[in-house]
PDB file of C-alpha atoms in Angstrom:
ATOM      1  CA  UNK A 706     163.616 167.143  74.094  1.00 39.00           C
ATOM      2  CA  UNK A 707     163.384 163.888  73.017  1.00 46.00           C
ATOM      3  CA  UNK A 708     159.153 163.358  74.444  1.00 48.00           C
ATOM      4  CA  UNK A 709     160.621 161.240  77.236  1.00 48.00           C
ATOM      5  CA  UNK A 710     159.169 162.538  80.413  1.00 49.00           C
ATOM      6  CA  UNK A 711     161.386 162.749  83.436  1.00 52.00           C
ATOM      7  CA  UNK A 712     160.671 160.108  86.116  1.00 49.00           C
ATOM      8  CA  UNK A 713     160.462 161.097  90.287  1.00 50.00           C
ATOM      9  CA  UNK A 714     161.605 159.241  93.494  1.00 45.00           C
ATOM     10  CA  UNK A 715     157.656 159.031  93.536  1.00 51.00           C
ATOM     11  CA  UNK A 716     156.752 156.870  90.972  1.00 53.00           C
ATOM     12  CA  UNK A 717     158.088 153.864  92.647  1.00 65.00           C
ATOM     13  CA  UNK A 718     161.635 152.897  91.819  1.00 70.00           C
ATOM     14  CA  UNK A 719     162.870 154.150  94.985  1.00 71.00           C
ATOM     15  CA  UNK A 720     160.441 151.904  96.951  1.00 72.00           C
ATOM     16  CA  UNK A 721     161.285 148.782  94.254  1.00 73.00           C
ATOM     17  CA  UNK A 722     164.707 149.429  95.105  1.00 77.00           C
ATOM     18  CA  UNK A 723     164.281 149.374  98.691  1.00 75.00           C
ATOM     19  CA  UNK A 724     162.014 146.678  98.536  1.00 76.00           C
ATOM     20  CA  UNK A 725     164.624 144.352  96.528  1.00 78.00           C
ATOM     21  CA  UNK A 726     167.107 144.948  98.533  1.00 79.00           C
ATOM     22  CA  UNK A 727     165.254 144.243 102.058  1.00 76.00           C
ATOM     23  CA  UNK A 728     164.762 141.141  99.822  1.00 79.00           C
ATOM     24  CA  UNK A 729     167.684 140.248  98.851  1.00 83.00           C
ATOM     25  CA  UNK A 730     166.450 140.751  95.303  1.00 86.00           C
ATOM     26  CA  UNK A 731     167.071 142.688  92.264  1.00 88.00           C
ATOM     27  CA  UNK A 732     164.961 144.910  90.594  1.00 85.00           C
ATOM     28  CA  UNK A 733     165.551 146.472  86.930  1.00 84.00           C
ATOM     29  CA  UNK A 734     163.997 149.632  85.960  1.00 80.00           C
ATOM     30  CA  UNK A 735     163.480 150.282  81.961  1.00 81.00           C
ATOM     31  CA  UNK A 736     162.170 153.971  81.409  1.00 77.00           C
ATOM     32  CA  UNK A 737     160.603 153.970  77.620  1.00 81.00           C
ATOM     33  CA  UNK A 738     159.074 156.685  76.343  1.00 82.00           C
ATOM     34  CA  UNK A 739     155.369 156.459  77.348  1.00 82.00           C
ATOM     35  CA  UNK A 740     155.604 153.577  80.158  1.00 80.00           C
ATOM     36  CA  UNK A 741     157.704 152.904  82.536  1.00 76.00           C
ATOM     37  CA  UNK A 742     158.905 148.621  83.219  1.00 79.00           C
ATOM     38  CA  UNK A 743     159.784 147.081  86.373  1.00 76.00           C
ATOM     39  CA  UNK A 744     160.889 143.802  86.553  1.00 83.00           C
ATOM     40  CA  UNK A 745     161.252 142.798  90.328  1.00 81.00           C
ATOM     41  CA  UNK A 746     163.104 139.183  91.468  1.00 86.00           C
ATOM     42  CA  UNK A 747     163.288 137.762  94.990  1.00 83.00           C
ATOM     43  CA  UNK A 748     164.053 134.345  96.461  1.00 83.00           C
ATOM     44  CA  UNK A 749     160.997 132.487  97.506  1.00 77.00           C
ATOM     45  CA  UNK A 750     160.953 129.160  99.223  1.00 72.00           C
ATOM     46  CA  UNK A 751     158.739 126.057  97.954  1.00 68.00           C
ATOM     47  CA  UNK A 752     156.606 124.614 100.495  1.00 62.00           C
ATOM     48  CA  UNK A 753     156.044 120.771 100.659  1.00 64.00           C
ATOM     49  CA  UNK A 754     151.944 121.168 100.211  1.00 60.00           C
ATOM     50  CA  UNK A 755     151.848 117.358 101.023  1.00 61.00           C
ATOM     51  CA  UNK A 756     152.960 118.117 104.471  1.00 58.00           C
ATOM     52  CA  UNK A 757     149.706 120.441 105.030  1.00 56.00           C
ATOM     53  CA  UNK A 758     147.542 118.767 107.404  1.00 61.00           C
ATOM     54  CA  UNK A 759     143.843 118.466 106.156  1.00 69.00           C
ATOM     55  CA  UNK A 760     141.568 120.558 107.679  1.00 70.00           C
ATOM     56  CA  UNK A 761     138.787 118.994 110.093  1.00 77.00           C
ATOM     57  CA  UNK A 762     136.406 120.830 112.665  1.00 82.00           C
ATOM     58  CA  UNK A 763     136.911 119.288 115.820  1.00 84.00           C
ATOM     59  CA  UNK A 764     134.557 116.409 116.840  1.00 85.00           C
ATOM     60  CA  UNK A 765     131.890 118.675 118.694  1.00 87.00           C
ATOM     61  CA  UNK A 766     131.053 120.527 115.541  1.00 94.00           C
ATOM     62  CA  UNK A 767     127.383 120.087 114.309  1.00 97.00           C
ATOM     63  CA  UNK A 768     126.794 121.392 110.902  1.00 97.00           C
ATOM     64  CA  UNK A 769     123.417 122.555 109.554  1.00 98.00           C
ATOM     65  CA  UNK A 770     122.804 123.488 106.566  1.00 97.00           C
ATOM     66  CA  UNK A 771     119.486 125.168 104.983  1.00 97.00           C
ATOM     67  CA  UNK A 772     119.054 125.643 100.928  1.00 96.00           C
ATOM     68  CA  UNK A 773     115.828 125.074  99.046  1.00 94.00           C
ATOM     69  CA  UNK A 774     117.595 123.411  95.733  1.00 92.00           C
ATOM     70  CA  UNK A 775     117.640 119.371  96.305  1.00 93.00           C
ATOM     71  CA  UNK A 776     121.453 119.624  94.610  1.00 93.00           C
ATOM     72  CA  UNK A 777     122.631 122.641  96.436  1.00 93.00           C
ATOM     73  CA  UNK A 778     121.739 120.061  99.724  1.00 95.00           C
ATOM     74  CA  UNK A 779     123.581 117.676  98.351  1.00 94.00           C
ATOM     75  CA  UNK A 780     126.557 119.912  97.328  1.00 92.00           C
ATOM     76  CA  UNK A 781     126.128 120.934 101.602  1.00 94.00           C
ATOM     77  CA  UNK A 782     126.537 117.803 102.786  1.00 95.00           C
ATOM     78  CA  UNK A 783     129.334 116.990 100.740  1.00 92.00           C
ATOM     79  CA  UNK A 784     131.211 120.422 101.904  1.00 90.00           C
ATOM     80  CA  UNK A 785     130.247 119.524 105.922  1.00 94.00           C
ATOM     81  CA  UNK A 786     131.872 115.659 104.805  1.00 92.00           C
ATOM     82  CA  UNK A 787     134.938 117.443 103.404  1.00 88.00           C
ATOM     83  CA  UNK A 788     135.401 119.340 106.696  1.00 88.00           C
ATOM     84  CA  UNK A 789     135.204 116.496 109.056  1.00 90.00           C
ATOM     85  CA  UNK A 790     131.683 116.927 110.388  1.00 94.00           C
ATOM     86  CA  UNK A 791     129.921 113.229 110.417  1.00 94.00           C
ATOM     87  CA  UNK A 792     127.324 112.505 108.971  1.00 95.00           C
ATOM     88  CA  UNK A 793     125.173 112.168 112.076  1.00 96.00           C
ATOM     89  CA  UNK A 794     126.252 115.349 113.193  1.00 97.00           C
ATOM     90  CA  UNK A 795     124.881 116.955 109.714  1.00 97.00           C
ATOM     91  CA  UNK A 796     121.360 118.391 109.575  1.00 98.00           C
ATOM     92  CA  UNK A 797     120.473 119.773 105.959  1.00 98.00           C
ATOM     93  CA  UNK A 798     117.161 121.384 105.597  1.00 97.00           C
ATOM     94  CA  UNK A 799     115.048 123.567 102.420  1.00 95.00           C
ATOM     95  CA  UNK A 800     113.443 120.343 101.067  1.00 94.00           C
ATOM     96  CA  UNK A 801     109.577 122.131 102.170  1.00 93.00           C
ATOM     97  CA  UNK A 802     107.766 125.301 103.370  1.00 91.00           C
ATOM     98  CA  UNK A 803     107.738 123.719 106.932  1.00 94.00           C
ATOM     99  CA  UNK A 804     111.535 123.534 107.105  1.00 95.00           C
ATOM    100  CA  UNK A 805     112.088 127.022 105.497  1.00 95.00           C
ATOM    101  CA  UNK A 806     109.189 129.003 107.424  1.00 94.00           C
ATOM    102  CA  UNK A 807     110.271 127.156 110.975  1.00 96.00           C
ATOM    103  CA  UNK A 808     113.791 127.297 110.440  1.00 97.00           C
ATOM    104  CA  UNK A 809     115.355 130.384 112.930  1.00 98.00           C
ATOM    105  CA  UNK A 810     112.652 128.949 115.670  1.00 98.00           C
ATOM    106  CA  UNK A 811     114.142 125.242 114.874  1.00 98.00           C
ATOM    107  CA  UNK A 812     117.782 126.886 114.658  1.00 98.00           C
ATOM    108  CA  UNK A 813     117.312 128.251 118.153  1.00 98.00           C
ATOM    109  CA  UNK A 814     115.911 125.401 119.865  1.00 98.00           C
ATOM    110  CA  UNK A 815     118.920 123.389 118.202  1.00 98.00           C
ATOM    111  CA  UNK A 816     121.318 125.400 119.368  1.00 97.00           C
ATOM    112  CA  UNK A 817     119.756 125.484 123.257  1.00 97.00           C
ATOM    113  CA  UNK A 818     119.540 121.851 122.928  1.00 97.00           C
ATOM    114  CA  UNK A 819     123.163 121.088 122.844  1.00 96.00           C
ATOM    115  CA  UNK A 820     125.079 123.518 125.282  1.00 95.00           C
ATOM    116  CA  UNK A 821     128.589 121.896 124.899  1.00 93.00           C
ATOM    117  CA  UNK A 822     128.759 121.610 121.082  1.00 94.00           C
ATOM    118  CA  UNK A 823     129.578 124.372 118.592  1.00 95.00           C
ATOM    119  CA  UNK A 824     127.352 124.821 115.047  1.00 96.00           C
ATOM    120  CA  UNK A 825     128.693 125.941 112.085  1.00 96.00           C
ATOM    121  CA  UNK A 826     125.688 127.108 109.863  1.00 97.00           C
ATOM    122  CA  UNK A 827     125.276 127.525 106.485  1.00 96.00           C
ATOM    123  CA  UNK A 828     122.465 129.597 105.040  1.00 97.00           C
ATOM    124  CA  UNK A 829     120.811 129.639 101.286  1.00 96.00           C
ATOM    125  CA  UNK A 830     120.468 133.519 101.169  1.00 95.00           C
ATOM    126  CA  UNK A 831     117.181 133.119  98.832  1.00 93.00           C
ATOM    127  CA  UNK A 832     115.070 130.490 100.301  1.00 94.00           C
ATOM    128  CA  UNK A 833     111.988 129.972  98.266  1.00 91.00           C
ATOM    129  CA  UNK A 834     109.319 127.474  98.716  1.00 87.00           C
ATOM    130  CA  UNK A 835     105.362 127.111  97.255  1.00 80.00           C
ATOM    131  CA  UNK A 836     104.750 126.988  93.773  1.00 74.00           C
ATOM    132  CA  UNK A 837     106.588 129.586  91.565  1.00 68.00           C
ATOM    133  CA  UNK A 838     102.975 129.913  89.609  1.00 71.00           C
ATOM    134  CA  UNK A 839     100.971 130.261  92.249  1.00 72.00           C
ATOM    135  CA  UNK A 840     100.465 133.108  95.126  1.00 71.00           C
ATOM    136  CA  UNK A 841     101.681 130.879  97.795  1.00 73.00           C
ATOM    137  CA  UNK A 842     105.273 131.701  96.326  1.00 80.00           C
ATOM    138  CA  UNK A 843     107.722 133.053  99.086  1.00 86.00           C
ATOM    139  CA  UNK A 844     111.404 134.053  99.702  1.00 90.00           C
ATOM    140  CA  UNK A 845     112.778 134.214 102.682  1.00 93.00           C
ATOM    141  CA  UNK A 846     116.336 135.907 103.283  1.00 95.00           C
ATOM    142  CA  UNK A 847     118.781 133.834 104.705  1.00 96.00           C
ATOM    143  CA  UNK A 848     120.867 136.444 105.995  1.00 96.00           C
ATOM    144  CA  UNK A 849     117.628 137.820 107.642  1.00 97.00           C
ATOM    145  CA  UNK A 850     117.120 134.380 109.605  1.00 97.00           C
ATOM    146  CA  UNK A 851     120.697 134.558 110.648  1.00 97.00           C
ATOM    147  CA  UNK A 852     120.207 138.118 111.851  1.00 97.00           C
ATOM    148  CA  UNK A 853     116.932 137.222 114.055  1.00 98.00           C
ATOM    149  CA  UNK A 854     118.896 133.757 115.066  1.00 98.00           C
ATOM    150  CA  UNK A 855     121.499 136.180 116.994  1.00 97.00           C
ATOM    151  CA  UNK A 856     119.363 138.535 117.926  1.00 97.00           C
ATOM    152  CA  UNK A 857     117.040 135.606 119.856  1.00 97.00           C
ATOM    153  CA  UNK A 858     120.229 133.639 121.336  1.00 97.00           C
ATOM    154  CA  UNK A 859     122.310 135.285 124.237  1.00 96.00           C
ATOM    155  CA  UNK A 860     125.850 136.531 124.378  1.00 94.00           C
ATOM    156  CA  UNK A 861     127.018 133.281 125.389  1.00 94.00           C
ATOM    157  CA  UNK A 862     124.846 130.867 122.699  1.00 96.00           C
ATOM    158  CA  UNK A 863     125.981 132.736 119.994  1.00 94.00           C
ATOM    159  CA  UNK A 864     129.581 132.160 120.914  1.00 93.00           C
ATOM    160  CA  UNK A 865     129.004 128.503 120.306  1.00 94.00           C
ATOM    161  CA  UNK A 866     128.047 129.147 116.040  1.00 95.00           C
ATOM    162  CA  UNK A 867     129.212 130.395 113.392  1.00 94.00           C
ATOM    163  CA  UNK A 868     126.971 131.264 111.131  1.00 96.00           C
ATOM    164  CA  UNK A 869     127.352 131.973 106.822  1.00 95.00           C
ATOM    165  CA  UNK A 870     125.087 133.206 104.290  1.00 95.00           C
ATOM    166  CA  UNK A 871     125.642 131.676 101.296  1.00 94.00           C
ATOM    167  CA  UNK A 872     124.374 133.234  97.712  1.00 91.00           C
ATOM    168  CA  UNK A 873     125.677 133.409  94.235  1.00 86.00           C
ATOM    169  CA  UNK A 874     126.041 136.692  91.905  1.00 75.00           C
ATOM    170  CA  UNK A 875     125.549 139.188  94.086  1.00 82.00           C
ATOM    171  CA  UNK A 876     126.892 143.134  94.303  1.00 87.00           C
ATOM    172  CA  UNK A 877     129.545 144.103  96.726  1.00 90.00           C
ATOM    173  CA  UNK A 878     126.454 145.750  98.077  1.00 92.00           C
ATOM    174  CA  UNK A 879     124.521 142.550  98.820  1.00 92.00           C
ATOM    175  CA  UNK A 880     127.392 141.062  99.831  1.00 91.00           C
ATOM    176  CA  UNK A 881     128.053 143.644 102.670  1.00 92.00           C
ATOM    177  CA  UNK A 882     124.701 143.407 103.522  1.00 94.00           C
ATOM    178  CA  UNK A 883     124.972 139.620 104.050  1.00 94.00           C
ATOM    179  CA  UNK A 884     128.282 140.205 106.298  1.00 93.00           C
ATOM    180  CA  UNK A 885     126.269 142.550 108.518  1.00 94.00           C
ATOM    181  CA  UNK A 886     123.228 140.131 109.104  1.00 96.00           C
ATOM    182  CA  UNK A 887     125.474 137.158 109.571  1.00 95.00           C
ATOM    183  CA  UNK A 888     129.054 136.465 111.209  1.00 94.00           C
ATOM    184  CA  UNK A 889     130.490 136.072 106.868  1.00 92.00           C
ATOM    185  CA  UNK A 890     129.258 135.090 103.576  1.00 92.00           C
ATOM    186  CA  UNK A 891     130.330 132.357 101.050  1.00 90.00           C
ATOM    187  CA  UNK A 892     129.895 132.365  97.385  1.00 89.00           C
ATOM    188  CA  UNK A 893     128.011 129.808  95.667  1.00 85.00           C
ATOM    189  CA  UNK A 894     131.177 128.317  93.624  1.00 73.00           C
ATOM    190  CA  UNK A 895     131.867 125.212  92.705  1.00 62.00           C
ATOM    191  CA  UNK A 896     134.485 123.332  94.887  1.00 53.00           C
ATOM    192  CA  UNK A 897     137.072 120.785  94.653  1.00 54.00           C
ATOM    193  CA  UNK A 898     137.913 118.021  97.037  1.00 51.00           C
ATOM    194  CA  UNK A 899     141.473 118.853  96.653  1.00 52.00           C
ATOM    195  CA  UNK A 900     140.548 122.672  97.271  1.00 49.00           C
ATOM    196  CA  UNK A 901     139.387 122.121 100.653  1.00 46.00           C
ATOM    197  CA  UNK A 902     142.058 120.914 103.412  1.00 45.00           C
TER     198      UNK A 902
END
């Protein structure tokens, strides 16, 4: 024997094969002695990306925002601009205690307020405020005020948001927990005009 091992049906050139061929592709299949190489081809078209449209919420979109970092705001209310929510339709909040500690009883109201418009919401998932010294330090979970926010509006109100926790390094774990509280969760990432149509 010459210590190549004998390949199967099962370790995927049948299904490359197929797969080319449904395709109209080709697929070449090099067995060596300890790997196996697959080098699969198949037309693709090239789409005209200047045709996409740019993405815009329609008109009756409010977007509020809540983050207790002064340039995370600003980073909000430049992603809301991007997405074709005016500015007077834009409220950002975090900057004090008030606006943290009041915000799912403010959130509520807001959305009551306004029966005909839709809210997209964006929520810091650490909201701190007080002095980071001092014993008046607090977090409060963004995800959690998302998940009392549906849990106070009704079937029908909460049709009218959609609502994202928003939070940077976290587990898979966290992450799942977020998507539970909330309707989805965004990474803190840096973004590019040109990134978002």
């Amino acid at each position: 024997t010459s210590g190549r091992r004998t390949h199967a049906a099962g370790d995927g050139a049948w299904i490359m094969k197929k797969s080319a061929s449904v395709l109209d592709g080709t697929v070449n299949i090099v067995f060596e002695d300890n790997q196996t190489v697959f080098c699969f081809r198949a037309p693709a078209k090239l789409h005209n990306c200047s045709r996409v449209k740019t993405f815009r919420l329609p008109s009756n979109v409010w977007g509020v925002a809540i983050d207790d970092s002064k340039i995370q705001r600003k980073l909000l209310k430049r992603m809301l601009d991007h997405v074709g929510i005016k500015e007077e339709k834009q409220v950002i909040l975090g900057a004090n205690e008030e606006e943290i500690s009041g915000f799912v009883d403010f959130f509520v109201d807001f959305v009551r307020e306004r029966p005909e418009d839709r809210i997209f919401l964006l929520a810091d998932e650490n909201l701190e405020f007080g002095d980071l010294s001092s014993a008046d330090h607090g977090i409060i979970s963004g995800s959690e005020c998302i998940k009392q926010i549906r849990s106070i509006l009704t079937q029908n109100e909460e049709k009218r948001i959609l609502a994202v926790a928003r939070s940077a390094n976290d587990s898979p774990h966290d992450i799942a927990i977020y998507r539970s509280r909330a309707h989805d969760y965004l990474p803190k990432v840096p973004l590019r005009a040109s990134s978002v149509r």
